[in-house]
Coordinates of C-alpha atoms and ligand atoms in Angstrom, one line a residue:
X1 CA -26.1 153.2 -16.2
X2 CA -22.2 152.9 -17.4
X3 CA -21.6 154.5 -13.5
X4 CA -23.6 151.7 -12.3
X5 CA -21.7 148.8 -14.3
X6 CA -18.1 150.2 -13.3
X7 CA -19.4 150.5 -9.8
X8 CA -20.8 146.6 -10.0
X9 CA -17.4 145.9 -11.0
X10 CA -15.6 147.6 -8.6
X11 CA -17.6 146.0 -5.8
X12 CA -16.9 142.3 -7.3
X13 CA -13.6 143.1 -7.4
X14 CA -13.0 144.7 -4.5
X15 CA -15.1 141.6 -2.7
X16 CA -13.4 139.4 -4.6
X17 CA -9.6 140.0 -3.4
X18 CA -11.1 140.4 -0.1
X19 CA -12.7 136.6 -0.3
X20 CA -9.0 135.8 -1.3
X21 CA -6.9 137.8 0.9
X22 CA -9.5 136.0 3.7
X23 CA -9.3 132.4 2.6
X24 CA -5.9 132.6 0.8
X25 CA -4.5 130.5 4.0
X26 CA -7.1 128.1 4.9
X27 CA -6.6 126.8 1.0
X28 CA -3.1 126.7 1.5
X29 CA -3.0 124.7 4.8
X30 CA -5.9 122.5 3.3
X31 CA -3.4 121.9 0.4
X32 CA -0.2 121.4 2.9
X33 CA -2.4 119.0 4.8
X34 CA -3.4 116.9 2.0
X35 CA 0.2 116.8 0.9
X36 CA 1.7 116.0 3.9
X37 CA -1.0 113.2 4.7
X38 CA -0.1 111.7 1.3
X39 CA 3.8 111.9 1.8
X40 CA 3.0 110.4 5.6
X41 CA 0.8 107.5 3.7
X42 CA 3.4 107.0 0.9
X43 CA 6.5 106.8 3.7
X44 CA 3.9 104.2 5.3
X45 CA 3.4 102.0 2.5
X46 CA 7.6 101.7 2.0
X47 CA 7.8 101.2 5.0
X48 CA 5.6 98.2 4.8
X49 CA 6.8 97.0 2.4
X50 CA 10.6 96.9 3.0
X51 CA 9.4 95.6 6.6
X52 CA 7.3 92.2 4.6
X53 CA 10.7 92.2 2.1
X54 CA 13.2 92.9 5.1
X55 CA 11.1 89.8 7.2
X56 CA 10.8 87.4 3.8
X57 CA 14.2 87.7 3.6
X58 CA 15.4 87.0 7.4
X59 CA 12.9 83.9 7.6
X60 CA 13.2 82.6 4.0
X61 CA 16.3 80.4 2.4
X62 CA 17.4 81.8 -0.5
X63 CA 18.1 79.0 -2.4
X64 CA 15.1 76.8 -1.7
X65 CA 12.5 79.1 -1.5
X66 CA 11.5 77.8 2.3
X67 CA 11.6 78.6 5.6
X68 CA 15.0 79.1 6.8
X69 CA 16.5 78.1 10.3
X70 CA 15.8 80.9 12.2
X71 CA 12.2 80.3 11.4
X72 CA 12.3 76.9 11.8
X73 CA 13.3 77.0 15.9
X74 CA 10.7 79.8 16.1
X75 CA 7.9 77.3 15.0
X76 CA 9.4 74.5 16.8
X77 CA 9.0 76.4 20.1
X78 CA 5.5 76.7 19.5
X79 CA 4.6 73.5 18.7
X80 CA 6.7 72.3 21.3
X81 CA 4.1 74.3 24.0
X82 CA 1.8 71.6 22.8
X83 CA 2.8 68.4 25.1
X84 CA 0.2 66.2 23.6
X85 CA 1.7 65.3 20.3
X86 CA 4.9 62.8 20.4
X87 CA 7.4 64.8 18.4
X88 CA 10.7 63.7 16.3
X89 CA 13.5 65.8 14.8
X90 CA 14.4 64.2 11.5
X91 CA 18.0 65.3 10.3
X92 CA 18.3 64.7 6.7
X93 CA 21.8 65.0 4.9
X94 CA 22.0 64.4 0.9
X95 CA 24.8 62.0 0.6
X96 CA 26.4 62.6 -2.8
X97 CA 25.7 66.7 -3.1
X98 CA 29.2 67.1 -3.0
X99 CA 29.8 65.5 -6.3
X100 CA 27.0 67.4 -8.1
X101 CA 28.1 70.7 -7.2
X102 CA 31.9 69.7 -8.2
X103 CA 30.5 68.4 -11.8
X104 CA 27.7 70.2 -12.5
X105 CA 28.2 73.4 -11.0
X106 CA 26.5 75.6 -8.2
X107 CA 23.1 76.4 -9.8
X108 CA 22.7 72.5 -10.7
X109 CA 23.5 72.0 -7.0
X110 CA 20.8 74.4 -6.2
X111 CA 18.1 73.0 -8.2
X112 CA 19.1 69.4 -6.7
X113 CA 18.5 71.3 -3.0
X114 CA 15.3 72.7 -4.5
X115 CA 13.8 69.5 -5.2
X116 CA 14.8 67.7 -2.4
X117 CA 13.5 70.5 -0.6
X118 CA 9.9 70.6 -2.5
X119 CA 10.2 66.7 -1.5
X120 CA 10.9 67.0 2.1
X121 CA 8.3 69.6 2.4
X122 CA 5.4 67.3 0.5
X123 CA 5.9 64.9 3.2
X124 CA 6.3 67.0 6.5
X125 CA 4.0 70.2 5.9
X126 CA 1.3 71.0 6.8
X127 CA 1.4 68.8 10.1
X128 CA 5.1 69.4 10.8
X129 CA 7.6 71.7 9.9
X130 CA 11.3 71.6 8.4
X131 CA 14.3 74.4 7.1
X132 CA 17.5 73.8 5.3
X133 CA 19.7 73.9 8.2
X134 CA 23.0 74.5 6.2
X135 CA 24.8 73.5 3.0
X136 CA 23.2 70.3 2.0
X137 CA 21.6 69.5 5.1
X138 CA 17.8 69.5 6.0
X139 CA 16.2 69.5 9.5
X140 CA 12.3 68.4 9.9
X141 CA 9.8 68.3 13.4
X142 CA 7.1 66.5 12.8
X143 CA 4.7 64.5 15.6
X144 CA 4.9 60.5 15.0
X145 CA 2.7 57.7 16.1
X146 CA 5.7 55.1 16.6
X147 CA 9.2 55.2 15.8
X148 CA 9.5 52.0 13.5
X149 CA 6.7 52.9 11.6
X150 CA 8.3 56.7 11.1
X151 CA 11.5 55.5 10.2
X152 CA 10.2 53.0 7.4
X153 CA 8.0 55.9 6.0
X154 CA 11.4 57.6 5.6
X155 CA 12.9 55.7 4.7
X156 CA 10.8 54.6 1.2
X157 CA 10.3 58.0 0.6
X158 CA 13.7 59.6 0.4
X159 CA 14.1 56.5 -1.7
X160 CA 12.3 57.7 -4.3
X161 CA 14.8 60.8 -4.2
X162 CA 17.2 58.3 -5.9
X163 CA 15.1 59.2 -9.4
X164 CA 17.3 60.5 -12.3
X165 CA 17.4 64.3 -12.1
X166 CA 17.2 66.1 -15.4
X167 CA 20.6 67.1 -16.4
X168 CA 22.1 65.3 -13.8
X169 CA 24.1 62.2 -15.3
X170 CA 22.7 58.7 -14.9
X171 CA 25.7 57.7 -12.6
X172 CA 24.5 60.2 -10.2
X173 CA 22.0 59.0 -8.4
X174 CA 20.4 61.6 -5.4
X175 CA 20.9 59.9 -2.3
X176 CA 19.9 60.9 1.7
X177 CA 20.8 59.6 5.1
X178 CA 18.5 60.2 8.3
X179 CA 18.8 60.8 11.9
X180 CA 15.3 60.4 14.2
X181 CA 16.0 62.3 17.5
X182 CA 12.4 61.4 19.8
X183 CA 11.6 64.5 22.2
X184 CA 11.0 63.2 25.4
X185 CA 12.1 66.7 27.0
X186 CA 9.7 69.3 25.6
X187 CA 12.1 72.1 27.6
X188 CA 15.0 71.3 25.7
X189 CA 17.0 73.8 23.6
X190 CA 15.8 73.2 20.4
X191 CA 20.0 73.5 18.9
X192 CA 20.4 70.4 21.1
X193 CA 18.0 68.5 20.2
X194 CA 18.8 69.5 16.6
X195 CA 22.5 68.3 17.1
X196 CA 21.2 64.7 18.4
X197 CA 19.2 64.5 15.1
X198 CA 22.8 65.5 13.2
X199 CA 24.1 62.6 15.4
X200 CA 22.3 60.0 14.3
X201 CA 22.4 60.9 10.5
X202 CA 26.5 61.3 11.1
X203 CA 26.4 57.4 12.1
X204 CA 24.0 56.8 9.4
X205 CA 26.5 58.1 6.9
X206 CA 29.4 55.8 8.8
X207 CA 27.3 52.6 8.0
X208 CA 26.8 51.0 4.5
X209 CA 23.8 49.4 5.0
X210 CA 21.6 51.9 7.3
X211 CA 19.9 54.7 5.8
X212 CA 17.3 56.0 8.8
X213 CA 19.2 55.6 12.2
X214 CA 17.2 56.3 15.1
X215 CA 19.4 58.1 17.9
X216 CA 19.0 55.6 21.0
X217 CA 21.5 55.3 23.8
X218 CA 23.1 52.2 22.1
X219 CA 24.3 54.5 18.8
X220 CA 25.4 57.6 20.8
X221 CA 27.2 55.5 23.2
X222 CA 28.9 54.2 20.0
X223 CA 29.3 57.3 18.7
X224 CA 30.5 58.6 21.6
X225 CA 32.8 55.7 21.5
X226 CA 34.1 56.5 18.0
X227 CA 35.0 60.3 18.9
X228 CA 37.2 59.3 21.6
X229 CA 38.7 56.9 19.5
X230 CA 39.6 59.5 16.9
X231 CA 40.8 61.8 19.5
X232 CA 43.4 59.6 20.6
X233 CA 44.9 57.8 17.5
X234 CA 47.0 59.9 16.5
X235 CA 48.8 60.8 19.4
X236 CA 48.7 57.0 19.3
X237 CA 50.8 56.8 16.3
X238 CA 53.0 59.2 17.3
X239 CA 53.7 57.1 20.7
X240 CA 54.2 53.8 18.9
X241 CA 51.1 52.6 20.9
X242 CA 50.3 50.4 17.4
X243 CA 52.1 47.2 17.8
X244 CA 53.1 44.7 15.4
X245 CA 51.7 41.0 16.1
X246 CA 52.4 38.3 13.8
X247 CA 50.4 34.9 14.0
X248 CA 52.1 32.6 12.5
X249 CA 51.4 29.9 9.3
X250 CA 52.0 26.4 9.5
X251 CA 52.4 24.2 6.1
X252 CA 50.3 21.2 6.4
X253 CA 52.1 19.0 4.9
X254 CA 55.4 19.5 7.3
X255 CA 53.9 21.4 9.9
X256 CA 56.5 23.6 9.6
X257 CA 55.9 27.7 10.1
X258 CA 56.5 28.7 6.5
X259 CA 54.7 32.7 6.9
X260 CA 53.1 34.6 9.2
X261 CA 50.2 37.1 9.4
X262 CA 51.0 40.9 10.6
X263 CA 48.0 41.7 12.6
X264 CA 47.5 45.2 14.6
X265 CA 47.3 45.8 18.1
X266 CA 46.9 49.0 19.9
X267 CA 48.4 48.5 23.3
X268 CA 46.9 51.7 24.6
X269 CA 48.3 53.2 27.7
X270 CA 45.0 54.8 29.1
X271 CA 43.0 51.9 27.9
X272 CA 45.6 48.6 28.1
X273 CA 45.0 46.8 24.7
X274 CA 42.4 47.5 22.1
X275 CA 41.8 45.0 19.5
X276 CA 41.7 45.9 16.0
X277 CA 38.0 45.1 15.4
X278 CA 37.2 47.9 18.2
X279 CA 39.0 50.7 15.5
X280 CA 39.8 49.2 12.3
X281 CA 36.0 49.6 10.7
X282 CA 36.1 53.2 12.4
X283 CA 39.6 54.0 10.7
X284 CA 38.5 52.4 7.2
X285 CA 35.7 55.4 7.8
X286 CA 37.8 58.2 8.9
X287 CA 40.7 57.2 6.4
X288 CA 43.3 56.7 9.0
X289 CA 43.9 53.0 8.3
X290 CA 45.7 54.0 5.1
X291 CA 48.7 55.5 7.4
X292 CA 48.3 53.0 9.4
X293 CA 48.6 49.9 6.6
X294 CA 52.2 51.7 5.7
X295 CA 53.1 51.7 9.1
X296 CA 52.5 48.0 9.9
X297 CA 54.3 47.9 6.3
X298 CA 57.5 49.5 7.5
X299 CA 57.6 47.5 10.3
X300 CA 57.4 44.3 9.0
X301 CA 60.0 45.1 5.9
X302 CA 62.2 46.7 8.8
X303 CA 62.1 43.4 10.3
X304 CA 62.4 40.8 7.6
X305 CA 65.7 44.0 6.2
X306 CA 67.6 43.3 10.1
X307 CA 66.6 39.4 9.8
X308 CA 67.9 39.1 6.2
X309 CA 71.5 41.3 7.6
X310 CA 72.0 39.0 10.5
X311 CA 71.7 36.3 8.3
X312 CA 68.7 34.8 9.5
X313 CA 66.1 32.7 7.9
X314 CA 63.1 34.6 6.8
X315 CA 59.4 33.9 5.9
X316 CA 56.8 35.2 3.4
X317 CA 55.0 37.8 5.6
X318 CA 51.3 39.2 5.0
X319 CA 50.5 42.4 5.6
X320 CA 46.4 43.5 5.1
X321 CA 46.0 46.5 2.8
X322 CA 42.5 48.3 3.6
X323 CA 40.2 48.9 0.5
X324 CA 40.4 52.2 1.1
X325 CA 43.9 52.5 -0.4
X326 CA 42.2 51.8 -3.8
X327 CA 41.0 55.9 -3.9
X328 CA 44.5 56.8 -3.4
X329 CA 46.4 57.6 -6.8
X330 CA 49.9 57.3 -5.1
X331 CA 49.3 54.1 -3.2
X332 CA 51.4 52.1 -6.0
X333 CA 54.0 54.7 -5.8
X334 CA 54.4 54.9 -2.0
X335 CA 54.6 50.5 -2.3
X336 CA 57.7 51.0 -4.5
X337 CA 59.1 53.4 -1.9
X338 CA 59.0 51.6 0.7
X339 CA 60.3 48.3 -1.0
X340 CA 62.8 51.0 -2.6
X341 CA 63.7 52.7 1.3
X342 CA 64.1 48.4 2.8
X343 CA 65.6 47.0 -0.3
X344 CA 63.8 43.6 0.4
X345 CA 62.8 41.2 -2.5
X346 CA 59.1 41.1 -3.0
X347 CA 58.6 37.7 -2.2
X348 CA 59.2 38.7 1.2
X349 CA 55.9 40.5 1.7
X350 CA 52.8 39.4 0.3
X351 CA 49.2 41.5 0.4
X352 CA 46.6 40.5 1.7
X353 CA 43.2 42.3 -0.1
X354 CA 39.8 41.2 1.8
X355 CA 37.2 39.7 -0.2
X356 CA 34.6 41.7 0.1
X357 CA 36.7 44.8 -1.5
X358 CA 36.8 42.9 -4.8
X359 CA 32.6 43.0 -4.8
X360 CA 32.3 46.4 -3.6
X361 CA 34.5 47.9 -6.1
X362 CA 34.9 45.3 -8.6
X363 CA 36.7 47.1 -11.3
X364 CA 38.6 49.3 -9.6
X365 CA 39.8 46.8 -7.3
X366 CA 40.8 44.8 -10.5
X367 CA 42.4 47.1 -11.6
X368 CA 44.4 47.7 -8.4
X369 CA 45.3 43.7 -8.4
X370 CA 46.4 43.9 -12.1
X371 CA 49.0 46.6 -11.5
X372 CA 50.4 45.3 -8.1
X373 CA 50.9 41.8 -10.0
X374 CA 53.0 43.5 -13.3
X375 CA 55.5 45.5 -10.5
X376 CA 55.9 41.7 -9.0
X377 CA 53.8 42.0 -5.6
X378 CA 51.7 38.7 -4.4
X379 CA 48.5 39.2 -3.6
X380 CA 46.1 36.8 -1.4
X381 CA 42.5 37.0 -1.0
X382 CA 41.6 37.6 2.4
X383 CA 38.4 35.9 4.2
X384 CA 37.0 34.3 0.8
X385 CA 33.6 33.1 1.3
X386 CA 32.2 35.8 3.8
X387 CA 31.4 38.0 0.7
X388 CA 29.9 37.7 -2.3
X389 CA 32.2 37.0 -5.3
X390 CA 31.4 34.9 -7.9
X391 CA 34.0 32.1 -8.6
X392 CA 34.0 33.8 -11.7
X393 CA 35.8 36.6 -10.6
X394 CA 38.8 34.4 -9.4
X395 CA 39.7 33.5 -12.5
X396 CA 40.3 37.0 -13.4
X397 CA 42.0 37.5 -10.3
X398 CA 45.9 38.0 -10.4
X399 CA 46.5 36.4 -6.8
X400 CA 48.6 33.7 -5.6
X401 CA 46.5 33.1 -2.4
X402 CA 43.2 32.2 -1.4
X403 CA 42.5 32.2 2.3
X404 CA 38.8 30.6 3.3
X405 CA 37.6 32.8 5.9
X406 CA 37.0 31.0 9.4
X407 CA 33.2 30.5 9.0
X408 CA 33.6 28.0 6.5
X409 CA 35.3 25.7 9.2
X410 CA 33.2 26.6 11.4
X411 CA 30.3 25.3 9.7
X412 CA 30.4 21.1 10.2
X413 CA 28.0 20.2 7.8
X414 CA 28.4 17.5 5.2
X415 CA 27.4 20.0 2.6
X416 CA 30.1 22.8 4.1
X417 CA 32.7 19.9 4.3
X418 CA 32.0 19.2 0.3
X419 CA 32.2 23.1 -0.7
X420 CA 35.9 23.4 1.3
X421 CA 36.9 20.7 -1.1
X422 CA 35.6 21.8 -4.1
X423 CA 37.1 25.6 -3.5
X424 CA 40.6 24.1 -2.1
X425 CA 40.6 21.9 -5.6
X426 CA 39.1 24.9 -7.6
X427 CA 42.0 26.7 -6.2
X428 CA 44.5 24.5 -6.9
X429 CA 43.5 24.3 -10.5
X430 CA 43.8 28.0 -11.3
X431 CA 47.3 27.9 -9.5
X432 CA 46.5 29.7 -5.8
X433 CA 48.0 28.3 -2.6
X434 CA 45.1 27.7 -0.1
X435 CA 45.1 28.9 3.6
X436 CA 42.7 28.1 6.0
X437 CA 41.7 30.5 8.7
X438 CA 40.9 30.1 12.1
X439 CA 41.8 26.5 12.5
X440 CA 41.3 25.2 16.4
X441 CA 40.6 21.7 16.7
X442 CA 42.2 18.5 15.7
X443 CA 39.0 17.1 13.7
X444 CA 39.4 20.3 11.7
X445 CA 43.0 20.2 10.9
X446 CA 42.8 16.4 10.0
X447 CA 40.1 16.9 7.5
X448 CA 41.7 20.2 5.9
X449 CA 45.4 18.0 5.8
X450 CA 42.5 15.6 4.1
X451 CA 41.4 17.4 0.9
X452 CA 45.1 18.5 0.8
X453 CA 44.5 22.4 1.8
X454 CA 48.2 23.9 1.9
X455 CA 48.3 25.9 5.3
X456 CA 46.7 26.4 8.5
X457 CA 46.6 29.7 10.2
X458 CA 44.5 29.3 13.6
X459 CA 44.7 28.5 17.3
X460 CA 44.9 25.2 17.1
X461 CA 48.7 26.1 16.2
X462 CA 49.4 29.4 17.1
X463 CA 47.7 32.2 18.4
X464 CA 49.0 36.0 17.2
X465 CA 52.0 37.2 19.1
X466 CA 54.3 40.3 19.4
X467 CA 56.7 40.0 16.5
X468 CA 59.5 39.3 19.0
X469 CA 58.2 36.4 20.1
X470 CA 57.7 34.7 16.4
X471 CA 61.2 35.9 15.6
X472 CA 62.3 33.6 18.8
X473 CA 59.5 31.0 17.7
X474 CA 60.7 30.7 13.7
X475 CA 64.1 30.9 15.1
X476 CA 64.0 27.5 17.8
Ligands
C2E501 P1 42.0 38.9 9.2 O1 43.0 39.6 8.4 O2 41.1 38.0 8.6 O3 42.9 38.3 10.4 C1 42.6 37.0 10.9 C2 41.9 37.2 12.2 O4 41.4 36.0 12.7 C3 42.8 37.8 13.3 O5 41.9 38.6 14.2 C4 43.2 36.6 14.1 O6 43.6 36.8 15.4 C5 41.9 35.7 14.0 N1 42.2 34.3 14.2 C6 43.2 33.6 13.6 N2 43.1 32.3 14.0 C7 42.0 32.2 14.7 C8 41.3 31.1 15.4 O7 41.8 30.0 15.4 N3 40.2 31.4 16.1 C9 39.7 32.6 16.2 N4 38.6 32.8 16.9 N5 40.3 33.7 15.6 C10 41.4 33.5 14.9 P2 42.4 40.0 14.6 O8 43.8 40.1 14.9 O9 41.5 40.4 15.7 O10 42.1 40.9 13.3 C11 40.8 41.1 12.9 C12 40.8 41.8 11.6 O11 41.3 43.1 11.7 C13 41.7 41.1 10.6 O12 41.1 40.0 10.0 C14 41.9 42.2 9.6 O13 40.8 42.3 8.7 C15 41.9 43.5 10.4 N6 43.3 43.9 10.7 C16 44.2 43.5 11.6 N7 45.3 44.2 11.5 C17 45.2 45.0 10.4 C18 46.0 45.9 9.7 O14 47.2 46.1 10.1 N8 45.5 46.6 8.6 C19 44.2 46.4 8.2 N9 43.8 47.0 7.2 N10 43.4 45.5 8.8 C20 43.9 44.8 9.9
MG502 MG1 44.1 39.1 6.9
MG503 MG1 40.9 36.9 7.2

């Protein structure tokens, strides 16, 4: 029996290893395969995901949490495929982004881009699409029914951008400009039609009333117009292509020339002569008027410096100062220099600021007036009328001149007739010499000589001329 029970044993045992020593290796490659088909499925799902996070990350904006670019001209190509919708590129630019990021620092800025973002994508998605192009700029594609219609829906509804952000001071106030580009050419590269959108918003920005501009041939011929202008003006200054004209003022009373205007002409040499209200508004823009102001400047005090050493008679002449030069902290400064540099008395020169300056930038421009009076400069308001000042301001004015703008005399109403009389007297009460622009006819001259308005500047006298020729003219 004990036999039996070790021999039982033995047998297990021995059948046991056996089963082992048999099966040892299909166990192990079962267990290798499992293993490896788990590593295989784990290196899968990595891979997945860093593929989705690699993807997210090439075709999503960081900072607004939306489609980026890249993505954006892969969807417009396919909704360009479809031929029956009318499509638009809307460009949209935030005007005054600039100034949040300087005062309220980058991650203000990029909460600012984040809800103008959310914005532009409430309005455009699902039916269209739209990516931050770059910086503070935002590019849409969305189909239209008609272009006015478009352009007005735009238009109200980046108006309502201009709400108060949280944390964002009062004073600034979100703002956007807009450039429509219609596709009429579904083959076109997508970066072109892109940079006709950026076009239009670009003139946009140039213009103080538009906010939506609508990129027709009319504004990119203008544009067009305005780059070429920019190329060339400085090589214009440099050439002395900017000549000075002066049209002479005549005193009513003696009709005598007692002053003269300094008016700009380019006399270009690829073009012949380009008037100043073909690049003046453009140079106000790009900033270039303020070198060219001093230039005019120089020339005239160079002038009236040789006139006054060859002992000849001189007469008050006015120079215009752009409104620009009211951002510039050293524009007092750089007056006393030049005076300084000519050594001409100040009653030589007087400054003519235009109206509408004084309404855009009431305070400042105030200010600007107050401080040019206390160093001893005249000032005269230029084209009074075609603005919007009140008559109130004028009394808080520091000027010495008041010259009606040209309309006024234009205008030969018996009502228009009664308001040149009232300003010329309202003038003369608070102490200003009146000038009256853009005289041309007899009728007009006699009634001005009428309500006793002190000088005529116009046609009807003298037209402008090279500075030469009013030298010989105030000389005869
Ligand atoms: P403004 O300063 O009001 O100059 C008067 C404008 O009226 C001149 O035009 C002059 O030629 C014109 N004018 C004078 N009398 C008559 C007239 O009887 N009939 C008509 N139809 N026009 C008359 P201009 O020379 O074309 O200058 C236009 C504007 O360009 C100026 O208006 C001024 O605002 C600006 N401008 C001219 N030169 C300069 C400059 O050197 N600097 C700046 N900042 N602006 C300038
Ligand atoms: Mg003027
Ligand atoms: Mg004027």
């Amino acid at each position: 029996m004990k036999d039996a029970v070790i021999l039982n044993l033995i047998t297990l045992e021995t059948v046991g290893s056996s089963f082992f020593k048999n099966y040892s290796w299909i166990i192990f490659l079962s267990l290798l395969i499992i293993f490896v088909a788990l590593f295989a499925y784990y290196i899968w799902i990595s891979k997945e995901k860093t593929a989705k996070l690699l993807s997210e990350h090439v075709y999503i904006d960081d900072v607004v949490g939306y489609s980026n670019y890249t993505k954006f001209c892969q969807d417009a190509s396919v909704m360009l495929k479809y031929k029956d919708r009318q499509l638009a590129i809307v460009y949209v630019d935030v005007s005054n982004f600039k100034s949040i990021n300087d005062f309220y620092g980058r991650d203000q800025g990029d909460r600012v881009l984040k809800i103008v973002a959310d914005k532009i994508h409430d309005l455009v998605v699902p039916d269209g699409i739209f990516a931050r192009h770059f910086a503070d700029r935002f590019v849409c594609m969305l189909s239209y029914m008609d272009i006015p219609n478009l352009s007005y829906i735009i238009e109200n509804y980046l108006a309502e951008l201009a709400l108060d952000i949280p944390g964002v001071a009062e004073s600034i106030k979100i703002s956007c400009k807009c450039g429509i580009f219609e596709v009429t050419d579904y083959e076109e590269d997508i970066n072109e039609m892109v940079d006709k959108a950026a076009i239009a918003t670009k003139i946009a920005k140039e213009s103080i009333s538009e906010t939506v501009v609508v990129l027709d041939s009319g504004s990119s011929n203008r544009f067009a117009r305005n780059q070429e202008i920019t190329y060339m003006m400085e090589k214009a200054y440099e050439e002395e292509e900017y000549k000075v004209y002066i049209q002479p003022k005549y005193s009513f009373l003696t009709e005598k020339i007692i002053g003269g205007e300094a008016l700009v002409r380019w006399e270009s040499k690829v073009e012949g002569q380009i008037m100043p209200g073909d690049f003046i508004p453009l140079f106000e823009k790009n900033g270039f008027v303020a070198k060219l102001d001093f230039y005019m400047l120089e020339h005239v005090c160079a002038m009236i410096k040789r006139r006054i050493e060859e002992g000849k008679v001189n007469v008050p002449i006015s120079v215009n100062q752009s409104r620009i030069h009211v951002y510039d902290p050293m524009y007092i400064s750089k007056l006393i220099n030049t005076f300084d540099k000519y050594d001409i008395g100040k009653e030589n020169i007087i400054f003519e600021l235009t109206e509408s300056a004084f309404t855009e930038n009431t305070q400042d421009m105030i200010n600007l007036a107050y401080r040019m009076d206390n160093l001893g400069y005249r000032i005269s308001m230029d084209d009074f009328g075609c603005g919007y000042s009140s008559l109130n301001m004028l009394k808080s004015l520091p000027i010495s001149e008041l010259k009606l703008d040209k309309t006024f005399i234009d205008d030969t109403s018996i009502k228009s007739r009664y308001i040149i009389r009232s300003i010329v007297n309202l003038a003369h009460g608070l102490e200003m010499t009146t000038v009256c622009e853009g005289c041309e006819t007899q009728e007009q001259v006699d009634f001005l000589k009428s309500i006793k308005c002190d000088i005529a500047q116009g046609f009807y006298y003298a037209k402008p001329m090279p500075a030469e020729e009013f030298e010989k003219l105030l000389d005869s």
